Amino acid sequence: MKIAVCPGSFDPITMGHLDIITRASALFDRVIVLISINVAKKTAFTLAEREALTAKAVAHLPNVEVDSFDGLLVEYVRARQATVIVRGLRAMSDFEYEFQMALANKRLNPEAETMFLTTAAENMYLSSSLVKQIAGFGGNITGLVPACIQPEIEARFANPSR
Ligand code: ADP
């Protein structure tokens, strides 16, 4: 059984993330979407919110599960007997950071491979930050986030104190 992990902040999950997860789910027996608990990184959505939104967005994919982890990614990968870390690549600007992370992870866990999936052209400029900026000003985020969670994301920005 080939298990892949798709790690990230998912703050919140976008159509760019969902595209990568969907394509990974066709390549592997099981895909774990791993939400990082990075206390140093200030997120707009709490971990529980990010988990709930992500779980709803991938509910139609039977071989995909959502989990969270506070620690070294490679340790999680080892513990779950996963062999592949899947990351999405947008522009050249992603490349240097991703290359560094992939090499660091390879050093820490030589049995795990990092695999990059190229973004779909329509998601090239899409990021969680862009979604938060647009939603924060009450703009239209249709098509940028999965339709099933769009109302929750909009409501969150309409009532930021919640
Ligand atoms: P991180 O903070 O770890 O980069 P993100 O939630 O921003 O977490 O991203 C998680 C993964 O999803 C990364 O591999 C990132 O490159 C990928 N990703 C994010 N947005 C897109 C997109 N629009 N198209 C393709 N991949 C994307």
GROMACS .gro file of N, CA and C and ligand atoms in nm:
model
  513
    1MET      N    1   0.085  -0.120   0.000
    1MET     CA    2   0.000   0.000   0.000
    1MET      C    3   0.088   0.125   0.000
    2LYS      N    4   0.071   0.208  -0.100
    2LYS     CA    5   0.150   0.332  -0.114
    2LYS      C    6   0.076   0.447  -0.048
    3ILE      N    7   0.140   0.503   0.054
    3ILE     CA    8   0.077   0.613   0.128
    3ILE      C    9   0.155   0.742   0.104
    4ALA      N   10   0.083   0.849   0.070
    4ALA     CA   11   0.146   0.980   0.050
    4ALA      C   12   0.091   1.079   0.152
    5VAL      N   13   0.175   1.175   0.188
    5VAL     CA   14   0.134   1.281   0.280
    5VAL      C   15   0.140   1.414   0.205
    6CYS      N   16   0.031   1.491   0.213
    6CYS     CA   17   0.029   1.628   0.156
    6CYS      C   18   0.029   1.725   0.273
    7PRO      N   19   0.146   1.778   0.310
    7PRO     CA   20   0.151   1.865   0.426
    7PRO      C   21   0.130   2.013   0.390
    8GLY      N   22   0.082   2.090   0.486
    8GLY     CA   23   0.066   2.234   0.463
    8GLY      C   24  -0.008   2.301   0.576
    9SER      N   25  -0.026   2.433   0.560
    9SER     CA   26  -0.098   2.510   0.662
    9SER      C   27  -0.248   2.505   0.637
   10PHE      N   28  -0.288   2.504   0.511
   10PHE     CA   29  -0.430   2.498   0.473
   10PHE      C   30  -0.512   2.602   0.549
   11ASP      N   31  -0.469   2.727   0.535
   11ASP     CA   32  -0.528   2.839   0.615
   11ASP      C   33  -0.595   2.943   0.527
   12PRO      N   34  -0.704   2.914   0.457
   12PRO     CA   35  -0.778   2.788   0.448
   12PRO      C   36  -0.739   2.711   0.321
   13ILE      N   37  -0.797   2.590   0.309
   13ILE     CA   38  -0.776   2.509   0.188
   13ILE      C   39  -0.835   2.584   0.068
   14THR      N   40  -0.761   2.582  -0.044
   14THR     CA   41  -0.806   2.651  -0.167
   14THR      C   42  -0.826   2.548  -0.279
   15MET      N   43  -0.871   2.596  -0.393
   15MET     CA   44  -0.885   2.508  -0.510
   15MET      C   45  -0.748   2.459  -0.557
   16GLY      N   46  -0.644   2.537  -0.529
   16GLY     CA   47  -0.508   2.495  -0.563
   16GLY      C   48  -0.468   2.373  -0.482
   17HIS      N   49  -0.494   2.378  -0.351
   17HIS     CA   50  -0.466   2.262  -0.265
   17HIS      C   51  -0.550   2.141  -0.311
   18LEU      N   52  -0.680   2.167  -0.331
   18LEU     CA   53  -0.771   2.056  -0.362
   18LEU      C   54  -0.730   1.986  -0.492
   19ASP      N   55  -0.683   2.064  -0.588
   19ASP     CA   56  -0.637   2.006  -0.715
   19ASP      C   57  -0.519   1.912  -0.691
   20ILE      N   58  -0.424   1.957  -0.611
   20ILE     CA   59  -0.306   1.873  -0.583
   20ILE      C   60  -0.348   1.746  -0.507
   21ILE      N   61  -0.435   1.762  -0.408
   21ILE     CA   62  -0.480   1.647  -0.328
   21ILE      C   63  -0.556   1.547  -0.416
   22THR      N   64  -0.643   1.599  -0.503
   22THR     CA   65  -0.723   1.512  -0.590
   22THR      C   66  -0.631   1.433  -0.684
   23ARG      N   67  -0.533   1.502  -0.741
   23ARG     CA   68  -0.441   1.433  -0.833
   23ARG      C   69  -0.355   1.332  -0.756
   24ALA      N   70  -0.315   1.365  -0.634
   24ALA     CA   71  -0.238   1.269  -0.553
   24ALA      C   72  -0.324   1.147  -0.519
   25SER      N   73  -0.453   1.169  -0.496
   25SER     CA   74  -0.541   1.058  -0.458
   25SER      C   75  -0.557   0.957  -0.572
   26ALA      N   76  -0.532   1.002  -0.696
   26ALA     CA   77  -0.539   0.911  -0.810
   26ALA      C   78  -0.407   0.835  -0.827
   27LEU      N   79  -0.302   0.884  -0.766
   27LEU     CA   80  -0.169   0.823  -0.782
   27LEU      C   81  -0.133   0.726  -0.669
   28PHE      N   82  -0.196   0.745  -0.550
   28PHE     CA   83  -0.159   0.665  -0.433
   28PHE      C   84  -0.280   0.593  -0.376
   29ASP      N   85  -0.252   0.485  -0.300
   29ASP     CA   86  -0.361   0.410  -0.238
   29ASP      C   87  -0.429   0.494  -0.131
   30ARG      N   88  -0.346   0.569  -0.056
   30ARG     CA   89  -0.399   0.650   0.052
   30ARG      C   90  -0.325   0.782   0.057
   31VAL      N   91  -0.398   0.889   0.080
   31VAL     CA   92  -0.338   1.022   0.091
   31VAL      C   93  -0.379   1.083   0.226
   32ILE      N   94  -0.280   1.129   0.299
   32ILE     CA   95  -0.306   1.196   0.427
   32ILE      C   96  -0.279   1.345   0.409
   33VAL      N   97  -0.382   1.426   0.424
   33VAL     CA   98  -0.363   1.572   0.420
   33VAL      C   99  -0.325   1.611   0.563
   34LEU      N  100  -0.202   1.657   0.577
   34LEU     CA  101  -0.148   1.681   0.711
   34LEU      C  102  -0.141   1.831   0.740
   35ILE      N  103  -0.220   1.873   0.834
   35ILE     CA  104  -0.225   2.016   0.868
   35ILE      C  105  -0.121   2.043   0.976
   36SER      N  106  -0.031   2.135   0.943
   36SER     CA  107   0.078   2.161   1.037
   36SER      C  108   0.032   2.252   1.151
   37ILE      N  109   0.076   2.217   1.270
   37ILE     CA  110   0.050   2.300   1.388
   37ILE      C  111   0.179   2.377   1.411
   38ASN      N  112   0.190   2.492   1.346
   38ASN     CA  113   0.312   2.571   1.362
   38ASN      C  114   0.280   2.692   1.448
   39VAL      N  115   0.317   2.682   1.575
   39VAL     CA  116   0.280   2.788   1.669
   39VAL      C  117   0.344   2.922   1.633
   40ALA      N  118   0.458   2.914   1.561
   40ALA     CA  119   0.528   3.038   1.524
   40ALA      C  120   0.454   3.111   1.412
   41LYS      N  121   0.372   3.038   1.336
   41LYS     CA  122   0.304   3.097   1.221
   41LYS      C  123   0.162   3.137   1.263
   42LYS      N  124   0.132   3.263   1.252
   42LYS     CA  125  -0.001   3.313   1.292
   42LYS      C  126  -0.100   3.279   1.181
   43THR      N  127  -0.202   3.202   1.216
   43THR     CA  128  -0.300   3.162   1.115
   43THR      C  129  -0.431   3.237   1.138
   44ALA      N  130  -0.506   3.257   1.030
   44ALA     CA  131  -0.636   3.324   1.041
   44ALA      C  132  -0.740   3.228   1.099
   45PHE      N  133  -0.726   3.100   1.064
   45PHE     CA  134  -0.820   2.998   1.112
   45PHE      C  135  -0.751   2.911   1.217
   46THR      N  136  -0.826   2.873   1.319
   46THR     CA  137  -0.769   2.786   1.422
   46THR      C  138  -0.743   2.648   1.362
   47LEU      N  139  -0.668   2.568   1.433
   47LEU     CA  140  -0.641   2.433   1.384
   47LEU      C  141  -0.772   2.356   1.364
   48ALA      N  142  -0.864   2.366   1.461
   48ALA     CA  143  -0.991   2.295   1.451
   48ALA      C  144  -1.069   2.341   1.328
   49GLU      N  145  -1.066   2.471   1.301
   49GLU     CA  146  -1.136   2.524   1.182
   49GLU      C  147  -1.070   2.475   1.054
   50ARG      N  148  -0.938   2.479   1.049
   50ARG     CA  149  -0.867   2.433   0.929
   50ARG      C  150  -0.893   2.286   0.904
   51GLU      N  151  -0.897   2.208   1.012
   51GLU     CA  152  -0.926   2.064   0.999
   51GLU      C  153  -1.067   2.041   0.946
   52ALA      N  154  -1.164   2.114   1.004
   52ALA     CA  155  -1.304   2.095   0.966
   52ALA      C  156  -1.327   2.136   0.820
   53LEU      N  157  -1.270   2.250   0.779
   53LEU     CA  158  -1.287   2.297   0.641
   53LEU      C  159  -1.222   2.200   0.542
   54THR      N  160  -1.102   2.153   0.579
   54THR     CA  161  -1.029   2.062   0.489
   54THR      C  162  -1.104   1.929   0.477
   55ALA      N  163  -1.151   1.877   0.592
   55ALA     CA  164  -1.224   1.749   0.591
   55ALA      C  165  -1.349   1.758   0.503
   56LYS      N  166  -1.419   1.871   0.511
   56LYS     CA  167  -1.539   1.889   0.430
   56LYS      C  168  -1.503   1.895   0.281
   57ALA      N  169  -1.392   1.963   0.250
   57ALA     CA  170  -1.352   1.981   0.110
   57ALA      C  171  -1.307   1.850   0.045
   58VAL      N  172  -1.257   1.755   0.124
   58VAL     CA  173  -1.206   1.628   0.066
   58VAL      C  174  -1.300   1.510   0.094
   59ALA      N  175  -1.418   1.539   0.150
   59ALA     CA  176  -1.510   1.432   0.193
   59ALA      C  177  -1.548   1.338   0.078
   60HIS      N  178  -1.546   1.390  -0.046
   60HIS     CA  179  -1.586   1.309  -0.162
   60HIS      C  180  -1.473   1.217  -0.211
   61LEU      N  181  -1.355   1.229  -0.152
   61LEU     CA  182  -1.241   1.147  -0.196
   61LEU      C  183  -1.220   1.035  -0.094
   62PRO      N  184  -1.261   0.911  -0.128
   62PRO     CA  185  -1.264   0.803  -0.028
   62PRO      C  186  -1.129   0.763   0.029
   63ASN      N  187  -1.021   0.783  -0.046
   63ASN     CA  188  -0.889   0.738   0.004
   63ASN      C  189  -0.808   0.854   0.064
   64VAL      N  190  -0.877   0.963   0.098
   64VAL     CA  191  -0.808   1.078   0.156
   64VAL      C  192  -0.854   1.100   0.299
   65GLU      N  193  -0.759   1.117   0.390
   65GLU     CA  194  -0.793   1.150   0.529
   65GLU      C  195  -0.722   1.278   0.571
   66VAL      N  196  -0.771   1.341   0.676
   66VAL     CA  197  -0.713   1.466   0.726
   66VAL      C  198  -0.660   1.442   0.866
   67ASP      N  199  -0.539   1.489   0.890
   67ASP     CA  200  -0.480   1.475   1.023
   67ASP      C  201  -0.399   1.601   1.052
   68SER      N  202  -0.354   1.615   1.175
   68SER     CA  203  -0.268   1.728   1.209
   68SER      C  204  -0.151   1.676   1.291
   69PHE      N  205  -0.043   1.753   1.290
   69PHE     CA  206   0.076   1.705   1.358
   69PHE      C  207   0.163   1.822   1.400
   70ASP      N  208   0.216   1.811   1.519
   70ASP     CA  209   0.305   1.913   1.573
   70ASP      C  210   0.441   1.848   1.590
   71GLY      N  211   0.530   1.869   1.497
   71GLY     CA  212   0.661   1.805   1.507
   71GLY      C  213   0.726   1.798   1.371
   72LEU      N  214   0.824   1.711   1.360
   72LEU     CA  215   0.895   1.697   1.232
   72LEU      C  216   0.812   1.614   1.135
   73LEU      N  217   0.794   1.669   1.016
   73LEU     CA  218   0.716   1.600   0.914
   73LEU      C  219   0.769   1.459   0.888
   74VAL      N  220   0.900   1.446   0.880
   74VAL     CA  221   0.957   1.315   0.847
   74VAL      C  222   0.926   1.209   0.954
   75GLU      N  223   0.911   1.254   1.079
   75GLU     CA  224   0.876   1.159   1.186
   75GLU      C  225   0.733   1.109   1.167
   76TYR      N  226   0.645   1.202   1.130
   76TYR     CA  227   0.506   1.164   1.104
   76TYR      C  228   0.502   1.065   0.987
   77VAL      N  229   0.576   1.099   0.882
   77VAL     CA  230   0.578   1.016   0.761
   77VAL      C  231   0.624   0.874   0.795
   78ARG      N  232   0.726   0.866   0.877
   78ARG     CA  233   0.780   0.735   0.918
   78ARG      C  234   0.676   0.658   1.000
   79ALA      N  235   0.616   0.728   1.096
   79ALA     CA  236   0.520   0.663   1.187
   79ALA      C  237   0.399   0.608   1.111
   80ARG      N  238   0.358   0.679   1.005
   80ARG     CA  239   0.242   0.634   0.928
   80ARG      C  240   0.279   0.539   0.814
   81GLN      N  241   0.407   0.507   0.806
   81GLN     CA  242   0.459   0.420   0.699
   81GLN      C  243   0.428   0.475   0.560
   82ALA      N  244   0.431   0.607   0.550
   82ALA     CA  245   0.416   0.671   0.420
   82ALA      C  246   0.554   0.677   0.355
   83THR      N  247   0.554   0.684   0.222
   83THR     CA  248   0.683   0.685   0.153
   83THR      C  249   0.701   0.809   0.067
   84VAL      N  250   0.595   0.886   0.049
   84VAL     CA  251   0.603   1.002  -0.040
   84VAL      C  252   0.542   1.126   0.027
   85ILE      N  253   0.612   1.239   0.010
   85ILE     CA  254   0.561   1.369   0.053
   85ILE      C  255   0.525   1.443  -0.076
   86VAL      N  256   0.400   1.483  -0.090
   86VAL     CA  257   0.356   1.552  -0.212
   86VAL      C  258   0.343   1.701  -0.184
   87ARG      N  259   0.405   1.781  -0.269
   87ARG     CA  260   0.394   1.927  -0.259
   87ARG      C  261   0.355   1.982  -0.395
   88GLY      N  262   0.287   2.095  -0.394
   88GLY     CA  263   0.249   2.159  -0.520
   88GLY      C  264   0.350   2.268  -0.552
   89LEU      N  265   0.378   2.286  -0.679
   89LEU     CA  266   0.469   2.393  -0.722
   89LEU      C  267   0.394   2.490  -0.811
   90ARG      N  268   0.399   2.617  -0.773
   90ARG     CA  269   0.336   2.719  -0.855
   90ARG      C  270   0.440   2.784  -0.945
   91ALA      N  271   0.502   2.888  -0.896
   91ALA     CA  272   0.598   2.961  -0.980
   91ALA      C  273   0.740   2.930  -0.934
   92MET      N  274   0.836   2.991  -1.000
   92MET     CA  275   0.976   2.977  -0.960
   92MET      C  276   0.995   3.019  -0.815
   93SER      N  277   0.912   3.111  -0.769
   93SER     CA  278   0.926   3.163  -0.632
   93SER      C  279   0.906   3.053  -0.527
   94ASP      N  280   0.830   2.949  -0.558
   94ASP     CA  281   0.813   2.836  -0.464
   94ASP      C  282   0.939   2.750  -0.459
   95PHE      N  283   1.016   2.755  -0.568
   95PHE     CA  284   1.115   2.652  -0.591
   95PHE      C  285   1.226   2.644  -0.486
   96GLU      N  286   1.283   2.757  -0.452
   96GLU     CA  287   1.399   2.755  -0.364
   96GLU      C  288   1.363   2.698  -0.226
   97TYR      N  289   1.253   2.746  -0.171
   97TYR     CA  290   1.208   2.696  -0.041
   97TYR      C  291   1.176   2.547  -0.047
   98GLU      N  292   1.105   2.506  -0.151
   98GLU     CA  293   1.065   2.366  -0.163
   98GLU      C  294   1.187   2.275  -0.181
   99PHE      N  295   1.284   2.323  -0.256
   99PHE     CA  296   1.406   2.247  -0.280
   99PHE      C  297   1.481   2.225  -0.148
  100GLN      N  298   1.490   2.333  -0.071
  100GLN     CA  299   1.557   2.326   0.060
  100GLN      C  300   1.487   2.229   0.153
  101MET      N  301   1.354   2.238   0.159
  101MET     CA  302   1.277   2.148   0.246
  101MET      C  303   1.292   2.002   0.202
  102ALA      N  304   1.286   1.980   0.071
  102ALA     CA  305   1.296   1.843   0.020
  102ALA      C  306   1.432   1.782   0.055
  103LEU      N  307   1.538   1.862   0.041
  103LEU     CA  308   1.673   1.811   0.073
  103LEU      C  309   1.687   1.786   0.222
  104ALA      N  310   1.633   1.877   0.304
  104ALA     CA  311   1.639   1.859   0.450
  104ALA      C  312   1.563   1.734   0.491
  105ASN      N  313   1.445   1.715   0.433
  105ASN     CA  314   1.365   1.597   0.468
  105ASN      C  315   1.431   1.468   0.422
  106LYS      N  316   1.498   1.474   0.308
  106LYS     CA  317   1.568   1.356   0.255
  106LYS      C  318   1.681   1.315   0.349
  107ARG      N  319   1.746   1.417   0.403
  107ARG     CA  320   1.857   1.391   0.495
  107ARG      C  321   1.805   1.327   0.624
  108LEU      N  322   1.689   1.375   0.668
  108LEU     CA  323   1.633   1.324   0.794
  108LEU      C  324   1.567   1.188   0.779
  109ASN      N  325   1.510   1.164   0.661
  109ASN     CA  326   1.444   1.036   0.636
  109ASN      C  327   1.469   0.994   0.491
  110PRO      N  328   1.581   0.925   0.465
  110PRO     CA  329   1.619   0.890   0.327
  110PRO      C  330   1.518   0.800   0.257
  111GLU      N  331   1.431   0.734   0.336
  111GLU     CA  332   1.334   0.643   0.272
  111GLU      C  333   1.216   0.718   0.210
  112ALA      N  334   1.197   0.842   0.248
  112ALA     CA  335   1.082   0.917   0.195
  112ALA      C  336   1.124   1.004   0.077
  113GLU      N  337   1.042   1.004  -0.027
  113GLU     CA  338   1.068   1.088  -0.145
  113GLU      C  339   0.973   1.207  -0.143
  114THR      N  340   1.023   1.323  -0.182
  114THR     CA  341   0.934   1.436  -0.203
  114THR      C  342   0.900   1.440  -0.350
  115MET      N  343   0.770   1.452  -0.380
  115MET     CA  344   0.726   1.456  -0.518
  115MET      C  345   0.652   1.587  -0.542
  116PHE      N  346   0.683   1.655  -0.651
  116PHE     CA  347   0.619   1.783  -0.681
  116PHE      C  348   0.519   1.767  -0.794
  117LEU      N  349   0.400   1.817  -0.771
  117LEU     CA  350   0.300   1.822  -0.878
  117LEU      C  351   0.289   1.967  -0.923
  118THR      N  352   0.290   1.986  -1.053
  118THR     CA  353   0.280   2.122  -1.109
  118THR      C  354   0.137   2.172  -1.092
  119THR      N  355   0.126   2.296  -1.051
  119THR     CA  356  -0.007   2.355  -1.035
  119THR      C  357  -0.085   2.352  -1.166
  120ALA      N  358  -0.215   2.347  -1.155
  120ALA     CA  359  -0.299   2.366  -1.274
  120ALA      C  360  -0.287   2.513  -1.312
  121ALA      N  361  -0.285   2.543  -1.441
  121ALA     CA  362  -0.260   2.680  -1.487
  121ALA      C  363  -0.354   2.780  -1.420
  122GLU      N  364  -0.479   2.740  -1.401
  122GLU     CA  365  -0.577   2.836  -1.345
  122GLU      C  366  -0.553   2.865  -1.197
  123ASN      N  367  -0.470   2.782  -1.132
  123ASN     CA  368  -0.442   2.804  -0.988
  123ASN      C  369  -0.303   2.863  -0.964
  124MET      N  370  -0.239   2.901  -1.071
  124MET     CA  371  -0.101   2.948  -1.065
  124MET      C  372  -0.081   3.062  -0.965
  125TYR      N  373  -0.177   3.153  -0.959
  125TYR     CA  374  -0.161   3.271  -0.872
  125TYR      C  375  -0.243   3.258  -0.744
  126LEU      N  376  -0.298   3.139  -0.721
  126LEU     CA  377  -0.388   3.120  -0.607
  126LEU      C  378  -0.312   3.077  -0.482
  127SER      N  379  -0.341   3.145  -0.372
  127SER     CA  380  -0.281   3.107  -0.244
  127SER      C  381  -0.384   3.135  -0.135
  128SER      N  382  -0.361   3.076  -0.017
  128SER     CA  383  -0.450   3.104   0.098
  128SER      C  384  -0.445   3.253   0.130
  129SER      N  385  -0.328   3.314   0.118
  129SER     CA  386  -0.314   3.458   0.150
  129SER      C  387  -0.402   3.542   0.059
  130LEU      N  388  -0.404   3.506  -0.069
  130LEU     CA  389  -0.487   3.581  -0.164
  130LEU      C  390  -0.634   3.569  -0.126
  131VAL      N  391  -0.677   3.448  -0.092
  131VAL     CA  392  -0.817   3.425  -0.051
  131VAL      C  393  -0.850   3.511   0.071
  132LYS      N  394  -0.758   3.514   0.167
  132LYS     CA  395  -0.784   3.591   0.291
  132LYS      C  396  -0.790   3.741   0.262
  133GLN      N  397  -0.704   3.786   0.171
  133GLN     CA  398  -0.706   3.929   0.136
  133GLN      C  399  -0.837   3.967   0.070
  134ILE      N  400  -0.880   3.886  -0.027
  134ILE     CA  401  -1.003   3.917  -0.100
  134ILE      C  402  -1.124   3.908  -0.005
  135ALA      N  403  -1.131   3.796   0.069
  135ALA     CA  404  -1.245   3.777   0.160
  135ALA      C  405  -1.247   3.884   0.270
  136GLY      N  406  -1.130   3.926   0.311
  136GLY     CA  407  -1.119   4.028   0.416
  136GLY      C  408  -1.180   4.161   0.376
  137PHE      N  409  -1.179   4.187   0.246
  137PHE     CA  410  -1.239   4.311   0.195
  137PHE      C  411  -1.378   4.285   0.136
  138GLY      N  412  -1.432   4.167   0.164
  138GLY     CA  413  -1.568   4.137   0.118
  138GLY      C  414  -1.576   4.106  -0.030
  139GLY      N  415  -1.462   4.073  -0.092
  139GLY     CA  416  -1.461   4.041  -0.236
  139GLY      C  417  -1.512   3.900  -0.263
  140ASN      N  418  -1.531   3.871  -0.391
  140ASN     CA  419  -1.588   3.744  -0.433
  140ASN      C  420  -1.480   3.635  -0.444
  141ILE      N  421  -1.493   3.530  -0.366
  141ILE     CA  422  -1.394   3.422  -0.368
  141ILE      C  423  -1.445   3.296  -0.439
  142THR      N  424  -1.553   3.313  -0.517
  142THR     CA  425  -1.607   3.200  -0.594
  142THR      C  426  -1.500   3.146  -0.688
  143GLY      N  427  -1.483   3.015  -0.686
  143GLY     CA  428  -1.385   2.951  -0.775
  143GLY      C  429  -1.245   2.944  -0.715
  144LEU      N  430  -1.223   3.019  -0.607
  144LEU     CA  431  -1.090   3.017  -0.543
  144LEU      C  432  -1.085   2.913  -0.432
  145VAL      N  433  -1.200   2.885  -0.372
  145VAL     CA  434  -1.208   2.785  -0.264
  145VAL      C  435  -1.317   2.685  -0.299
  146PRO      N  436  -1.313   2.563  -0.244
  146PRO     CA  437  -1.417   2.465  -0.274
  146PRO      C  438  -1.556   2.522  -0.239
  147ALA      N  439  -1.652   2.503  -0.330
  147ALA     CA  440  -1.785   2.563  -0.313
  147ALA      C  441  -1.850   2.525  -0.181
  148CYS      N  442  -1.826   2.401  -0.135
  148CYS     CA  443  -1.894   2.353  -0.014
  148CYS      C  444  -1.848   2.425   0.113
  149ILE      N  445  -1.735   2.491   0.109
  149ILE     CA  446  -1.687   2.561   0.229
  149ILE      C  447  -1.684   2.713   0.211
  150GLN      N  448  -1.721   2.759   0.091
  150GLN     CA  449  -1.716   2.904   0.063
  150GLN      C  450  -1.801   2.985   0.163
  151PRO      N  451  -1.925   2.941   0.194
  151PRO     CA  452  -2.005   3.020   0.288
  151PRO      C  453  -1.939   3.033   0.426
  152GLU      N  454  -1.875   2.926   0.471
  152GLU     CA  455  -1.810   2.930   0.603
  152GLU      C  456  -1.692   3.028   0.605
  153ILE      N  457  -1.618   3.030   0.495
  153ILE     CA  458  -1.503   3.121   0.487
  153ILE      C  459  -1.552   3.266   0.481
  154GLU      N  460  -1.656   3.288   0.400
  154GLU     CA  461  -1.712   3.424   0.389
  154GLU      C  462  -1.767   3.470   0.524
  155ALA      N  463  -1.837   3.379   0.592
  155ALA     CA  464  -1.897   3.415   0.722
  155ALA      C  465  -1.789   3.452   0.823
  156ARG      N  466  -1.680   3.383   0.815
  156ARG     CA  467  -1.570   3.407   0.907
  156ARG      C  468  -1.516   3.549   0.891
  157PHE      N  469  -1.509   3.595   0.766
  157PHE     CA  470  -1.454   3.729   0.742
  157PHE      C  471  -1.559   3.837   0.762
  158ALA      N  472  -1.687   3.797   0.751
  158ALA     CA  473  -1.794   3.893   0.780
  158ALA      C  474  -1.801   3.919   0.930
  159ASN      N  475  -1.764   3.816   1.009
  159ASN     CA  476  -1.765   3.826   1.156
  159ASN      C  477  -1.626   3.790   1.207
  160PRO      N  478  -1.527   3.873   1.187
  160PRO     CA  479  -1.390   3.834   1.219
  160PRO      C  480  -1.365   3.805   1.366
  161SER      N  481  -1.452   3.852   1.454
  161SER     CA  482  -1.429   3.830   1.597
  161SER      C  483  -1.470   3.691   1.643
  162ARG      N  484  -1.544   3.617   1.557
  162ARG     CA  485  -1.589   3.485   1.597
  162ARG      C  486  -1.472   3.388   1.615
  163ADP     P1  487   0.291   2.575   0.362
  163ADP     O1  488   0.275   2.683   0.464
  163ADP     O2  489   0.352   2.449   0.417
  163ADP     O3  490   0.354   2.618   0.231
  163ADP     P2  491   0.037   2.584   0.226
  163ADP     O4  492  -0.095   2.551   0.286
  163ADP     O5  493   0.061   2.725   0.185
  163ADP     O6  494   0.143   2.532   0.329
  163ADP     O7  495   0.063   2.492   0.098
  163ADP     C1  496   0.060   2.352   0.108
  163ADP     C2  497   0.100   2.291  -0.026
  163ADP     O8  498   0.007   2.326  -0.127
  163ADP     C3  499   0.236   2.342  -0.076
  163ADP     O9  500   0.302   2.234  -0.140
  163ADP     C4  501   0.199   2.447  -0.176
  163ADP    O10  502   0.299   2.466  -0.274
  163ADP     C5  503   0.074   2.385  -0.237
  163ADP     N1  504  -0.012   2.487  -0.297
  163ADP     C6  505  -0.066   2.595  -0.239
  163ADP     N2  506  -0.137   2.667  -0.328
  163ADP     C7  507  -0.127   2.602  -0.448
  163ADP     C8  508  -0.175   2.626  -0.582
  163ADP     N3  509  -0.248   2.734  -0.609
  163ADP     N4  510  -0.143   2.538  -0.678
  163ADP     C9  511  -0.066   2.430  -0.649
  163ADP     N5  512  -0.017   2.401  -0.526
  163ADP    C10  513  -0.046   2.486  -0.426
   0.00000   0.00000   0.00000
